[in-house]
Amino acid sequence: MTCLIFDPITKVRVEAASTIATMLEGQALVLTQVAEYKESSKLGSFTTLSCSLGQILMQLHTGMMFLVQRETQTTLLAAVFRVLILLISATPYPRMPKELLPTVITAMCGRLLDRNSNKNEHYALLVNVLSCLEAAFAKVPPSSDVFGVLIDHCAGPSLAQQKSSVVVILLRCIEEEMHFSVRCGALQVLRSVVHNYPSCANIIWEKVRDIVLDLLQTESFEDQKCDANFGPPKEELSTKGRCLVAGIKVIDECLRVSSGFKGADDLKECRLLDIQQISDCTVNKSIKSAPHFEIETPGPSQNCSLDITLGTNRWTEVLETHLPRGLSHASAMVRTASLTCFAGMTSDVFFSLPVNKRDYVTSSSVHAALSDAVATVRSAACRAIGIVSCFSQILSSPCLPGEFIKAIDFNTQNSSTPVRITASWALANLCSSIRFRALELQTDPTADLLDKSTISLLVEIALRLTKDGEKVKSNAVRALGYLSRFIRFNHHCDAVDDSRNSVFYGDPVCLQTMVQALMSSVTTGNVK
């Protein structure tokens, strides 16, 4: 650190920064051993490892902040920012002084306000600063002190104070005159901000909405120049394309906030519903794709009901203007990001939309799952189908379940493993909804349900998937578990005259096959 700050030779200082960065890489687990940092009132002959680690982290932060605020050499600054990103990612801030992370954020924003740094030729410096801010705002659990820095001066008495607020600074970085790399970095920061501090969604919504719509309306992006030996650049490497994708992801995050989205993200959480019904305890599971609402709603307000009017209005607006352009875009990345928005919808918001908007959501997802040639797009479409399949009311539609099953079946046979994983996840969610409706029939005999052939097809698909890889098999087993909850195997099918109620009865041979499939999965890792 002494060489990094004081050595007169720039090359030596850069090498010192690289050495520190190498030492910090992969050390997040080790640094979790840090004891709660406290200023030492006396010096002793022995210091525990946990206390020493805390002091090292404080010294590193002090040195990095000193350089960030005073250094002007571009090459050295790039190395310093690399160290700072690793330092932020590895530091357990809940055990450090509460003002430490807000201090880092304030120093970074000071760099964004620097007029010399805002020159177009210095955009690489701004990108590094924004990368540090993204790492800072992405730290979990969210901090009330960081939230205080975010909202500070947002509604200040003077225009100068408002311009110095963190949110306003970030919004200025996404304006049209900024370099696309800077706009992309700022949008990524805003996504982290909204995810961990959802109250900021209302502050940035209008600005981000207009910026993203402007990007979508651009008919074509300029091609990047590249060496002729390497041919034309891939679309995924387009800075403008990445900027548009980052913008759509911010829109997605804002929609999740206004919809009150709290799940589901990974491939395990739906199991908790059944487990909690038969146990005395409630399992609290963190869903990575759900915004962190806790930080803004402490105490009793956590249980207040959500007003979905805002979510409905924003979804209606986006379905009319943004998503039709995004879903028909030439870029697979843009289509994937647009479909991912559907995976953040909630049942209340979905059924509060006009019928034509609901039809657009489902038909677009099914069409992409069946027709798009790109695996990532199909995977996103299957995830959207899996989310909508969780809404048990969807089974009331005369044809929609059949369309979902067709899309799911088609993608479970795809050569891409990620596509098969999300398709099998959608299958399990659909089976969960069917099981829920089937058990409701005990009190509502007039309720409509799928016919026997459709249930047989679902069983067939699930059985086939139990022979796939571990993650696919895990979802297939979950689907079989849901189906076995309501299919009755203690009656022969030909003894039942009512075709509607025959869905409750299954062939005993089918039961034997299901049991064998489940038994074969018991010894397999996560499936077990």
PDB file of C-alpha atoms in Angstrom, residues 85-201:
ATOM      1  CA  ILE A  85     -14.225  -3.384  -7.159  1.00  0.00           C
ATOM      2  CA  LEU A  86     -12.625  -6.490  -5.635  1.00  0.00           C
ATOM      3  CA  LEU A  87     -12.420  -4.799  -2.227  1.00  0.00           C
ATOM      4  CA  ILE A  88     -16.102  -3.821  -2.266  1.00  0.00           C
ATOM      5  CA  SER A  89     -17.142  -7.307  -3.357  1.00  0.00           C
ATOM      6  CA  ALA A  90     -15.103  -9.025  -0.643  1.00  0.00           C
ATOM      7  CA  THR A  91     -15.801  -6.747   2.339  1.00  0.00           C
ATOM      8  CA  PRO A  92     -18.512  -7.828   4.836  1.00  0.00           C
ATOM      9  CA  TYR A  93     -19.878  -4.311   5.387  1.00  0.00           C
ATOM     10  CA  PRO A  94     -22.422  -5.267   8.096  1.00  0.00           C
ATOM     11  CA  ARG A  95     -19.405  -5.948  10.355  1.00  0.00           C
ATOM     12  CA  MET A  96     -17.590  -2.761   9.417  1.00  0.00           C
ATOM     13  CA  PRO A  97     -18.338   0.847  10.489  1.00  0.00           C
ATOM     14  CA  LYS A  98     -21.772   1.761   9.142  1.00  0.00           C
ATOM     15  CA  GLU A  99     -20.485   4.873   7.379  1.00  0.00           C
ATOM     16  CA  LEU A 100     -17.820   2.979   5.393  1.00  0.00           C
ATOM     17  CA  LEU A 101     -19.887   1.938   2.358  1.00  0.00           C
ATOM     18  CA  PRO A 102     -21.731   5.301   2.124  1.00  0.00           C
ATOM     19  CA  THR A 103     -18.313   7.000   2.155  1.00  0.00           C
ATOM     20  CA  VAL A 104     -17.166   4.857  -0.770  1.00  0.00           C
ATOM     21  CA  ILE A 105     -20.341   5.690  -2.715  1.00  0.00           C
ATOM     22  CA  THR A 106     -20.002   9.415  -2.036  1.00  0.00           C
ATOM     23  CA  ALA A 107     -16.384   9.396  -3.217  1.00  0.00           C
ATOM     24  CA  MET A 108     -17.359   7.580  -6.426  1.00  0.00           C
ATOM     25  CA  CYS A 109     -20.149  10.050  -7.136  1.00  0.00           C
ATOM     26  CA  GLY A 110     -17.670  12.876  -6.638  1.00  0.00           C
ATOM     27  CA  ARG A 111     -15.698  11.421  -9.527  1.00  0.00           C
ATOM     28  CA  LEU A 112     -18.842  11.392 -11.686  1.00  0.00           C
ATOM     29  CA  LEU A 113     -19.352  15.090 -10.939  1.00  0.00           C
ATOM     30  CA  ASP A 114     -15.792  15.919 -11.995  1.00  0.00           C
ATOM     31  CA  ARG A 115     -16.085  17.938 -15.207  1.00  0.00           C
ATOM     32  CA  ASN A 116     -12.693  16.754 -16.447  1.00  0.00           C
ATOM     33  CA  SER A 117     -13.826  13.142 -16.071  1.00  0.00           C
ATOM     34  CA  ASN A 118     -17.016  13.835 -18.011  1.00  0.00           C
ATOM     35  CA  LYS A 119     -15.139  14.620 -21.201  1.00  0.00           C
ATOM     36  CA  ASN A 120     -15.878  12.089 -23.909  1.00  0.00           C
ATOM     37  CA  GLU A 121     -12.250  10.952 -24.157  1.00  0.00           C
ATOM     38  CA  HIS A 122     -12.312  10.007 -20.477  1.00  0.00           C
ATOM     39  CA  TYR A 123     -15.400   7.799 -20.693  1.00  0.00           C
ATOM     40  CA  ALA A 124     -13.346   4.718 -19.714  1.00  0.00           C
ATOM     41  CA  LEU A 125     -12.719   6.336 -16.320  1.00  0.00           C
ATOM     42  CA  LEU A 126     -16.453   6.880 -15.810  1.00  0.00           C
ATOM     43  CA  VAL A 127     -17.150   3.262 -16.744  1.00  0.00           C
ATOM     44  CA  ASN A 128     -14.725   2.130 -14.016  1.00  0.00           C
ATOM     45  CA  VAL A 129     -16.392   4.431 -11.485  1.00  0.00           C
ATOM     46  CA  LEU A 130     -19.825   3.080 -12.419  1.00  0.00           C
ATOM     47  CA  SER A 131     -18.584  -0.504 -12.061  1.00  0.00           C
ATOM     48  CA  CYS A 132     -17.529   0.308  -8.490  1.00  0.00           C
ATOM     49  CA  LEU A 133     -20.928   1.868  -7.784  1.00  0.00           C
ATOM     50  CA  GLU A 134     -22.706  -1.178  -9.185  1.00  0.00           C
ATOM     51  CA  ALA A 135     -20.722  -3.424  -6.837  1.00  0.00           C
ATOM     52  CA  ALA A 136     -21.495  -1.102  -3.904  1.00  0.00           C
ATOM     53  CA  PHE A 137     -25.256  -0.910  -4.471  1.00  0.00           C
ATOM     54  CA  ALA A 138     -25.454  -4.661  -5.119  1.00  0.00           C
ATOM     55  CA  LYS A 139     -24.146  -5.522  -1.644  1.00  0.00           C
ATOM     56  CA  VAL A 140     -26.571  -7.547   0.439  1.00  0.00           C
ATOM     57  CA  PRO A 141     -28.184  -7.207   2.837  1.00  0.00           C
ATOM     58  CA  PRO A 142     -29.288  -3.678   1.852  1.00  0.00           C
ATOM     59  CA  SER A 143     -28.222  -0.952   4.246  1.00  0.00           C
ATOM     60  CA  SER A 144     -30.380   1.848   5.605  1.00  0.00           C
ATOM     61  CA  ASP A 145     -27.279   4.064   5.587  1.00  0.00           C
ATOM     62  CA  VAL A 146     -26.771   3.477   1.860  1.00  0.00           C
ATOM     63  CA  PHE A 147     -30.461   4.147   1.285  1.00  0.00           C
ATOM     64  CA  GLY A 148     -30.029   7.434   3.137  1.00  0.00           C
ATOM     65  CA  VAL A 149     -27.223   8.421   0.758  1.00  0.00           C
ATOM     66  CA  LEU A 150     -29.434   7.535  -2.217  1.00  0.00           C
ATOM     67  CA  ILE A 151     -32.386   9.696  -1.236  1.00  0.00           C
ATOM     68  CA  ASP A 152     -30.290  12.515   0.236  1.00  0.00           C
ATOM     69  CA  HIS A 153     -30.922  15.811  -1.615  1.00  0.00           C
ATOM     70  CA  CYS A 154     -33.426  14.177  -4.023  1.00  0.00           C
ATOM     71  CA  ALA A 155     -35.972  16.782  -2.973  1.00  0.00           C
ATOM     72  CA  GLY A 156     -33.557  19.369  -1.644  1.00  0.00           C
ATOM     73  CA  PRO A 157     -34.512  23.043  -1.245  1.00  0.00           C
ATOM     74  CA  SER A 158     -32.072  24.188  -3.942  1.00  0.00           C
ATOM     75  CA  LEU A 159     -31.414  23.066  -7.496  1.00  0.00           C
ATOM     76  CA  ALA A 160     -27.716  22.654  -6.691  1.00  0.00           C
ATOM     77  CA  GLN A 161     -28.519  20.194  -3.911  1.00  0.00           C
ATOM     78  CA  GLN A 162     -30.833  18.201  -6.148  1.00  0.00           C
ATOM     79  CA  LYS A 163     -28.160  18.003  -8.851  1.00  0.00           C
ATOM     80  CA  SER A 164     -25.704  16.555  -6.331  1.00  0.00           C
ATOM     81  CA  SER A 165     -27.998  13.688  -5.298  1.00  0.00           C
ATOM     82  CA  VAL A 166     -26.759  10.209  -6.231  1.00  0.00           C
ATOM     83  CA  VAL A 167     -29.888   9.284  -8.191  1.00  0.00           C
ATOM     84  CA  VAL A 168     -29.827  12.504 -10.221  1.00  0.00           C
ATOM     85  CA  ILE A 169     -26.130  11.994 -11.008  1.00  0.00           C
ATOM     86  CA  LEU A 170     -26.850   8.482 -12.276  1.00  0.00           C
ATOM     87  CA  LEU A 171     -29.795   9.672 -14.366  1.00  0.00           C
ATOM     88  CA  ARG A 172     -27.559  12.299 -15.923  1.00  0.00           C
ATOM     89  CA  CYS A 173     -25.181   9.524 -16.995  1.00  0.00           C
ATOM     90  CA  ILE A 174     -27.863   7.807 -19.116  1.00  0.00           C
ATOM     91  CA  GLU A 175     -28.700  10.893 -21.158  1.00  0.00           C
ATOM     92  CA  GLU A 176     -28.276  10.841 -24.921  1.00  0.00           C
ATOM     93  CA  GLU A 177     -25.111  12.946 -25.083  1.00  0.00           C
ATOM     94  CA  MET A 178     -23.147  10.490 -22.923  1.00  0.00           C
ATOM     95  CA  HIS A 179     -21.023   7.722 -24.453  1.00  0.00           C
ATOM     96  CA  PHE A 180     -22.919   4.439 -24.816  1.00  0.00           C
ATOM     97  CA  SER A 181     -20.465   2.650 -22.511  1.00  0.00           C
ATOM     98  CA  VAL A 182     -21.223   5.195 -19.783  1.00  0.00           C
ATOM     99  CA  ARG A 183     -24.977   4.928 -20.363  1.00  0.00           C
ATOM    100  CA  CYS A 184     -24.765   1.146 -20.161  1.00  0.00           C
ATOM    101  CA  GLY A 185     -22.767   1.293 -16.916  1.00  0.00           C
ATOM    102  CA  ALA A 186     -25.188   3.790 -15.363  1.00  0.00           C
ATOM    103  CA  LEU A 187     -28.191   1.644 -16.281  1.00  0.00           C
ATOM    104  CA  GLN A 188     -26.546  -1.362 -14.647  1.00  0.00           C
ATOM    105  CA  VAL A 189     -26.034   0.692 -11.489  1.00  0.00           C
ATOM    106  CA  LEU A 190     -29.681   1.789 -11.536  1.00  0.00           C
ATOM    107  CA  ARG A 191     -30.791  -1.814 -11.806  1.00  0.00           C
ATOM    108  CA  SER A 192     -28.824  -2.696  -8.648  1.00  0.00           C
ATOM    109  CA  VAL A 193     -30.243   0.387  -6.929  1.00  0.00           C
ATOM    110  CA  VAL A 194     -33.857  -0.540  -7.700  1.00  0.00           C
ATOM    111  CA  HIS A 195     -33.303  -4.192  -6.786  1.00  0.00           C
ATOM    112  CA  ASN A 196     -31.914  -3.478  -3.318  1.00  0.00           C
ATOM    113  CA  TYR A 197     -33.719  -0.171  -2.673  1.00  0.00           C
ATOM    114  CA  PRO A 198     -37.134  -0.454  -4.400  1.00  0.00           C
ATOM    115  CA  SER A 199     -38.360   2.984  -3.270  1.00  0.00           C
ATOM    116  CA  CYS A 200     -36.045   4.501  -5.871  1.00  0.00           C
ATOM    117  CA  ALA A 201     -38.085   2.909  -8.683  1.00  0.00           C
TER     118      ALA A 201
END
